[in-house]
Amino acid sequence: QLHQLRGRVGRSGQRAYAYLFHPRDRALSENAYERLRTIGEATELGSGFKIAMRDLEIRGAGNLLGEAQSGHIAAVGYDLYCQLVTEAVAEMKGEVPKLIVELKIDVPITAFLPNDYVAKEELRLDAYRRLVAVRTHADVRDIQAEWEDRFGELPDPAKALLMVGALRAECHRINIREIVVADNRARLSPITLKASESMRLMRLAPTATYREQTHELNVAIPRRQEPATYLVGFLQELIED
């Protein structure tokens, strides 16, 4: 909102200045300071998207997850937003756009690329876009190898981001379109289990519930286990190729 307000001050050929103050006797939190610094650094036209991206990182949610954003991203979600941009670019180039099925993953996890790991914003944005586009576990391994080669040893938030990518690959493998984790339980849909897989489910997760009519699976996440990591292993063991 501060960035948008600043943008209303000067228009066209009129030069103007915007001064943003905060009470001297009130200490800024680290997140507030980072947000103000982001606004101060983003001075060129069209900076709104970069500011939204940076805001996601400050919250520790990365670009695949996070709370609701303003503008176009809020309306369609980050994954679909990237897909729409990709399709628009392809259309401008005269290319035939690929059919893309939207995938929703809502998992509580601190997953992002820290600034001190990937310094350039353009490189971080490109890395996020590539991770959104993964279809197989081989794609995720290739991205991991590239990050380690270019940027060095992976920090924990980057490892978590790759694990979300692995969960995306697993969803594409078995045609799951939505995973929502809340209150230590995961809801997966649509999913169709064979008779042998239903028996295997009873062994792997006795408290899980599978609704064949709605093709929905509800499974508990064991305590002290990171949801994305658990779900990748669980699905690989439940449904074999």
Short mmCIF file of C-alpha atoms in Angstrom, two decimals:
data_model
loop_
_atom_site.label_atom_id
_atom_site.label_comp_id
_atom_site.label_asym_id
_atom_site.label_seq_id
_atom_site.Cartn_x
_atom_site.Cartn_y
_atom_site.Cartn_z
CA GLN A 1 0.00 0.00 0.00
CA LEU A 2 2.87 2.38 0.76
CA HIS A 3 4.40 1.56 -2.62
CA GLN A 4 1.11 2.25 -4.38
CA LEU A 5 0.66 5.50 -2.45
CA ARG A 6 4.12 6.62 -3.49
CA GLY A 7 3.25 5.84 -7.10
CA ARG A 8 0.35 8.32 -6.96
CA VAL A 9 2.63 11.25 -6.09
CA GLY A 10 4.38 11.76 -9.41
CA ARG A 11 2.90 11.04 -12.83
CA SER A 12 4.02 11.45 -16.43
CA GLY A 13 6.49 14.33 -16.79
CA GLN A 14 5.83 15.75 -13.33
CA ARG A 15 8.66 15.14 -10.89
CA ALA A 16 7.68 14.61 -7.29
CA TYR A 17 9.03 13.25 -4.03
CA ALA A 18 7.49 10.98 -1.40
CA TYR A 19 8.79 10.96 2.17
CA LEU A 20 7.65 8.11 4.40
CA PHE A 21 8.11 8.55 8.17
CA HIS A 22 7.55 6.35 11.19
CA PRO A 23 7.38 7.39 14.89
CA ARG A 24 10.87 7.87 16.31
CA ASP A 25 9.92 6.44 19.70
CA ARG A 26 8.58 3.21 18.20
CA ALA A 27 11.10 0.50 17.35
CA LEU A 28 10.63 -1.19 14.00
CA SER A 29 10.47 -4.95 13.87
CA GLU A 30 12.97 -6.71 11.63
CA ASN A 31 10.24 -7.58 9.12
CA ALA A 32 8.95 -3.99 9.04
CA TYR A 33 12.47 -2.70 8.46
CA GLU A 34 13.01 -5.18 5.61
CA ARG A 35 9.72 -4.15 3.99
CA LEU A 36 10.58 -0.44 4.17
CA ARG A 37 14.03 -1.12 2.78
CA THR A 38 12.46 -3.06 -0.09
CA ILE A 39 10.24 -0.09 -0.93
CA GLY A 40 13.26 2.21 -0.78
CA GLU A 41 15.24 0.04 -3.18
CA ALA A 42 12.40 -0.57 -5.65
CA THR A 43 12.27 2.83 -7.32
CA GLU A 44 11.80 1.94 -10.98
CA LEU A 45 8.47 1.57 -12.78
CA GLY A 46 6.81 -1.83 -12.51
CA SER A 47 8.31 -2.67 -9.13
CA GLY A 48 5.05 -3.89 -7.59
CA PHE A 49 5.62 -7.51 -8.58
CA LYS A 50 9.17 -7.49 -7.20
CA ILE A 51 7.92 -6.02 -3.92
CA ALA A 52 5.25 -8.73 -3.65
CA MET A 53 7.89 -11.39 -4.28
CA ARG A 54 10.18 -9.92 -1.64
CA ASP A 55 7.31 -9.66 0.84
CA LEU A 56 6.69 -13.39 0.47
CA GLU A 57 10.34 -14.09 1.22
CA ILE A 58 10.32 -11.82 4.30
CA ARG A 59 7.42 -13.84 5.68
CA GLY A 60 9.42 -17.01 5.23
CA ALA A 61 6.84 -18.47 2.92
CA GLY A 62 8.68 -18.41 -0.39
CA ASN A 63 6.89 -17.99 -3.68
CA LEU A 64 5.06 -21.29 -3.68
CA LEU A 65 3.28 -20.70 -0.38
CA GLY A 66 2.19 -17.81 1.81
CA GLU A 67 -0.69 -15.66 2.88
CA ALA A 68 -2.95 -13.82 0.44
CA GLN A 69 -1.29 -11.19 -1.71
CA SER A 70 -2.70 -8.09 -3.36
CA GLY A 71 -3.21 -7.51 -7.07
CA HIS A 72 -3.23 -10.19 -9.75
CA ILE A 73 -1.43 -12.80 -7.65
CA ALA A 74 -4.16 -12.69 -5.01
CA ALA A 75 -6.81 -13.29 -7.64
CA VAL A 76 -5.29 -16.37 -9.25
CA GLY A 77 -2.51 -17.67 -6.97
CA TYR A 78 1.20 -17.69 -7.69
CA ASP A 79 1.31 -20.99 -9.61
CA LEU A 80 -1.50 -20.03 -11.96
CA TYR A 81 -0.13 -16.49 -12.28
CA CYS A 82 3.19 -17.87 -13.56
CA GLN A 83 1.32 -20.15 -15.94
CA LEU A 84 -0.70 -17.23 -17.31
CA VAL A 85 2.45 -15.19 -17.84
CA THR A 86 4.09 -18.14 -19.61
CA GLU A 87 1.06 -18.62 -21.85
CA ALA A 88 0.93 -14.89 -22.66
CA VAL A 89 4.60 -14.86 -23.65
CA ALA A 90 4.10 -17.97 -25.80
CA GLU A 91 1.12 -16.35 -27.52
CA MET A 92 3.14 -13.21 -28.29
CA LYS A 93 5.84 -15.41 -29.83
CA GLY A 94 3.26 -17.23 -31.94
CA GLU A 95 3.82 -20.50 -30.11
CA VAL A 96 1.10 -23.01 -29.27
CA PRO A 97 0.56 -22.88 -25.49
CA LYS A 98 0.83 -26.16 -23.61
CA LEU A 99 -2.15 -27.49 -21.70
CA ILE A 100 -1.43 -26.86 -18.01
CA VAL A 101 -3.48 -28.31 -15.17
CA GLU A 102 -3.56 -26.21 -12.02
CA LEU A 103 -2.05 -27.83 -8.94
CA LYS A 104 -2.72 -26.59 -5.41
CA ILE A 105 -0.36 -27.43 -2.55
CA ASP A 106 -1.09 -25.80 0.80
CA VAL A 107 1.52 -27.09 3.26
CA PRO A 108 2.83 -25.24 6.34
CA ILE A 109 6.56 -25.02 5.69
CA THR A 110 9.29 -22.38 5.69
CA ALA A 111 10.47 -22.73 2.10
CA PHE A 112 12.30 -20.02 0.15
CA LEU A 113 15.66 -19.00 -1.33
CA PRO A 114 17.48 -16.68 1.12
CA ASN A 115 19.06 -13.50 -0.24
CA ASP A 116 22.46 -14.52 1.07
CA TYR A 117 22.20 -17.77 -0.91
CA VAL A 118 20.92 -16.38 -4.22
CA ALA A 119 21.69 -12.67 -4.21
CA LYS A 120 20.16 -11.57 -7.52
CA GLU A 121 16.39 -11.23 -7.50
CA GLU A 122 16.17 -12.22 -11.17
CA LEU A 123 17.91 -15.51 -10.44
CA ARG A 124 15.61 -16.23 -7.50
CA LEU A 125 12.54 -15.51 -9.61
CA ASP A 126 13.80 -17.79 -12.37
CA ALA A 127 14.50 -20.53 -9.82
CA TYR A 128 10.97 -20.27 -8.40
CA ARG A 129 9.45 -20.43 -11.87
CA ARG A 130 11.46 -23.51 -12.75
CA LEU A 131 10.40 -25.22 -9.54
CA VAL A 132 6.74 -24.47 -10.23
CA ALA A 133 7.15 -26.15 -13.62
CA VAL A 134 8.62 -29.46 -12.37
CA ARG A 135 6.84 -32.61 -13.48
CA THR A 136 9.16 -35.41 -12.35
CA HIS A 137 11.57 -36.18 -9.52
CA ALA A 138 14.35 -36.05 -12.11
CA ASP A 139 13.43 -32.39 -12.70
CA VAL A 140 13.82 -31.68 -8.98
CA ARG A 141 17.18 -33.48 -8.82
CA ASP A 142 18.42 -31.47 -11.80
CA ILE A 143 17.44 -28.21 -10.10
CA GLN A 144 19.10 -29.27 -6.85
CA ALA A 145 22.33 -30.17 -8.67
CA GLU A 146 22.31 -26.82 -10.46
CA TRP A 147 21.73 -24.85 -7.24
CA GLU A 148 24.53 -26.68 -5.45
CA ASP A 149 26.87 -26.13 -8.39
CA ARG A 150 26.06 -22.42 -8.80
CA PHE A 151 25.34 -21.26 -5.26
CA GLY A 152 26.92 -23.83 -2.95
CA GLU A 153 25.56 -25.95 -0.11
CA LEU A 154 21.80 -25.71 0.31
CA PRO A 155 20.48 -23.85 3.38
CA ASP A 156 17.50 -25.37 5.19
CA PRO A 157 14.84 -23.10 3.57
CA ALA A 158 16.13 -24.05 0.10
CA LYS A 159 16.04 -27.75 1.02
CA ALA A 160 12.44 -27.30 2.13
CA LEU A 161 11.64 -25.59 -1.17
CA LEU A 162 13.03 -28.55 -3.09
CA MET A 163 10.94 -30.88 -0.92
CA VAL A 164 7.83 -28.95 -1.97
CA GLY A 165 9.02 -29.44 -5.55
CA ALA A 166 9.33 -33.17 -4.90
CA LEU A 167 5.76 -33.18 -3.57
CA ARG A 168 4.63 -31.45 -6.77
CA ALA A 169 6.38 -34.12 -8.83
CA GLU A 170 4.67 -36.83 -6.80
CA CYS A 171 1.29 -35.18 -7.41
CA HIS A 172 1.93 -35.17 -11.15
CA ARG A 173 2.98 -38.82 -11.03
CA ILE A 174 -0.34 -39.99 -9.61
CA ASN A 175 -2.55 -37.14 -10.90
CA ILE A 176 -3.34 -35.51 -7.57
CA ARG A 177 -4.51 -31.92 -8.05
CA GLU A 178 -4.85 -30.69 -4.46
CA ILE A 179 -3.09 -31.25 -1.15
CA VAL A 180 -4.16 -29.24 1.89
CA VAL A 181 -2.53 -29.74 5.30
CA ALA A 182 -4.22 -28.37 8.44
CA ASP A 183 -4.25 -29.47 12.09
CA ASN A 184 -1.71 -32.24 11.40
CA ARG A 185 -3.93 -33.84 8.76
CA ALA A 186 -3.58 -33.86 4.99
CA ARG A 187 -6.42 -33.94 2.49
CA LEU A 188 -5.49 -35.25 -0.96
CA SER A 189 -7.72 -35.26 -4.04
CA PRO A 190 -8.52 -36.61 -6.49
CA ILE A 191 -6.97 -39.99 -5.78
CA THR A 192 -8.08 -43.47 -6.83
CA LEU A 193 -6.79 -46.49 -4.96
CA LYS A 194 -6.78 -50.05 -6.22
CA ALA A 195 -7.86 -52.84 -3.88
CA SER A 196 -4.23 -53.73 -3.15
CA GLU A 197 -3.43 -50.08 -2.45
CA SER A 198 -6.38 -49.78 -0.07
CA MET A 199 -5.00 -52.74 1.86
CA ARG A 200 -1.57 -51.11 1.88
CA LEU A 201 -3.14 -47.89 3.18
CA MET A 202 -4.50 -49.74 6.22
CA ARG A 203 -0.96 -50.88 7.02
CA LEU A 204 0.79 -47.55 6.37
CA ALA A 205 -1.79 -45.27 8.01
CA PRO A 206 -4.44 -47.11 10.06
CA THR A 207 -6.27 -43.88 10.96
CA ALA A 208 -6.50 -42.65 7.35
CA THR A 209 -9.90 -42.36 5.65
CA TYR A 210 -10.44 -42.94 1.94
CA ARG A 211 -13.70 -41.89 0.26
CA GLU A 212 -13.99 -43.79 -2.99
CA GLN A 213 -17.06 -41.84 -4.13
CA THR A 214 -15.31 -38.46 -3.93
CA HIS A 215 -11.78 -39.79 -4.58
CA GLU A 216 -10.51 -38.09 -1.44
CA LEU A 217 -7.90 -39.30 1.04
CA ASN A 218 -7.47 -37.89 4.53
CA VAL A 219 -4.33 -38.92 6.40
CA ALA A 220 -2.74 -37.87 9.69
CA ILE A 221 0.75 -36.38 9.70
CA PRO A 222 2.88 -38.00 12.43
CA ARG A 223 4.07 -35.60 15.10
CA ARG A 224 7.52 -34.06 14.66
CA GLN A 225 7.51 -34.96 10.97
CA GLU A 226 7.67 -32.28 8.30
CA PRO A 227 4.46 -32.65 6.23
CA ALA A 228 5.94 -32.38 2.73
CA THR A 229 8.73 -34.88 3.48
CA TYR A 230 6.29 -37.33 5.05
CA LEU A 231 3.77 -37.09 2.21
CA VAL A 232 6.39 -37.70 -0.49
CA GLY A 233 7.55 -40.90 1.19
CA PHE A 234 4.00 -41.96 2.05
CA LEU A 235 2.73 -41.58 -1.53
CA GLN A 236 5.75 -43.33 -3.03
CA GLU A 237 5.16 -46.31 -0.77
CA LEU A 238 1.37 -46.28 -1.16
CA ILE A 239 1.17 -46.04 -4.96
CA GLU A 240 3.96 -47.70 -6.90
CA ASP A 241 4.61 -47.17 -10.59
#
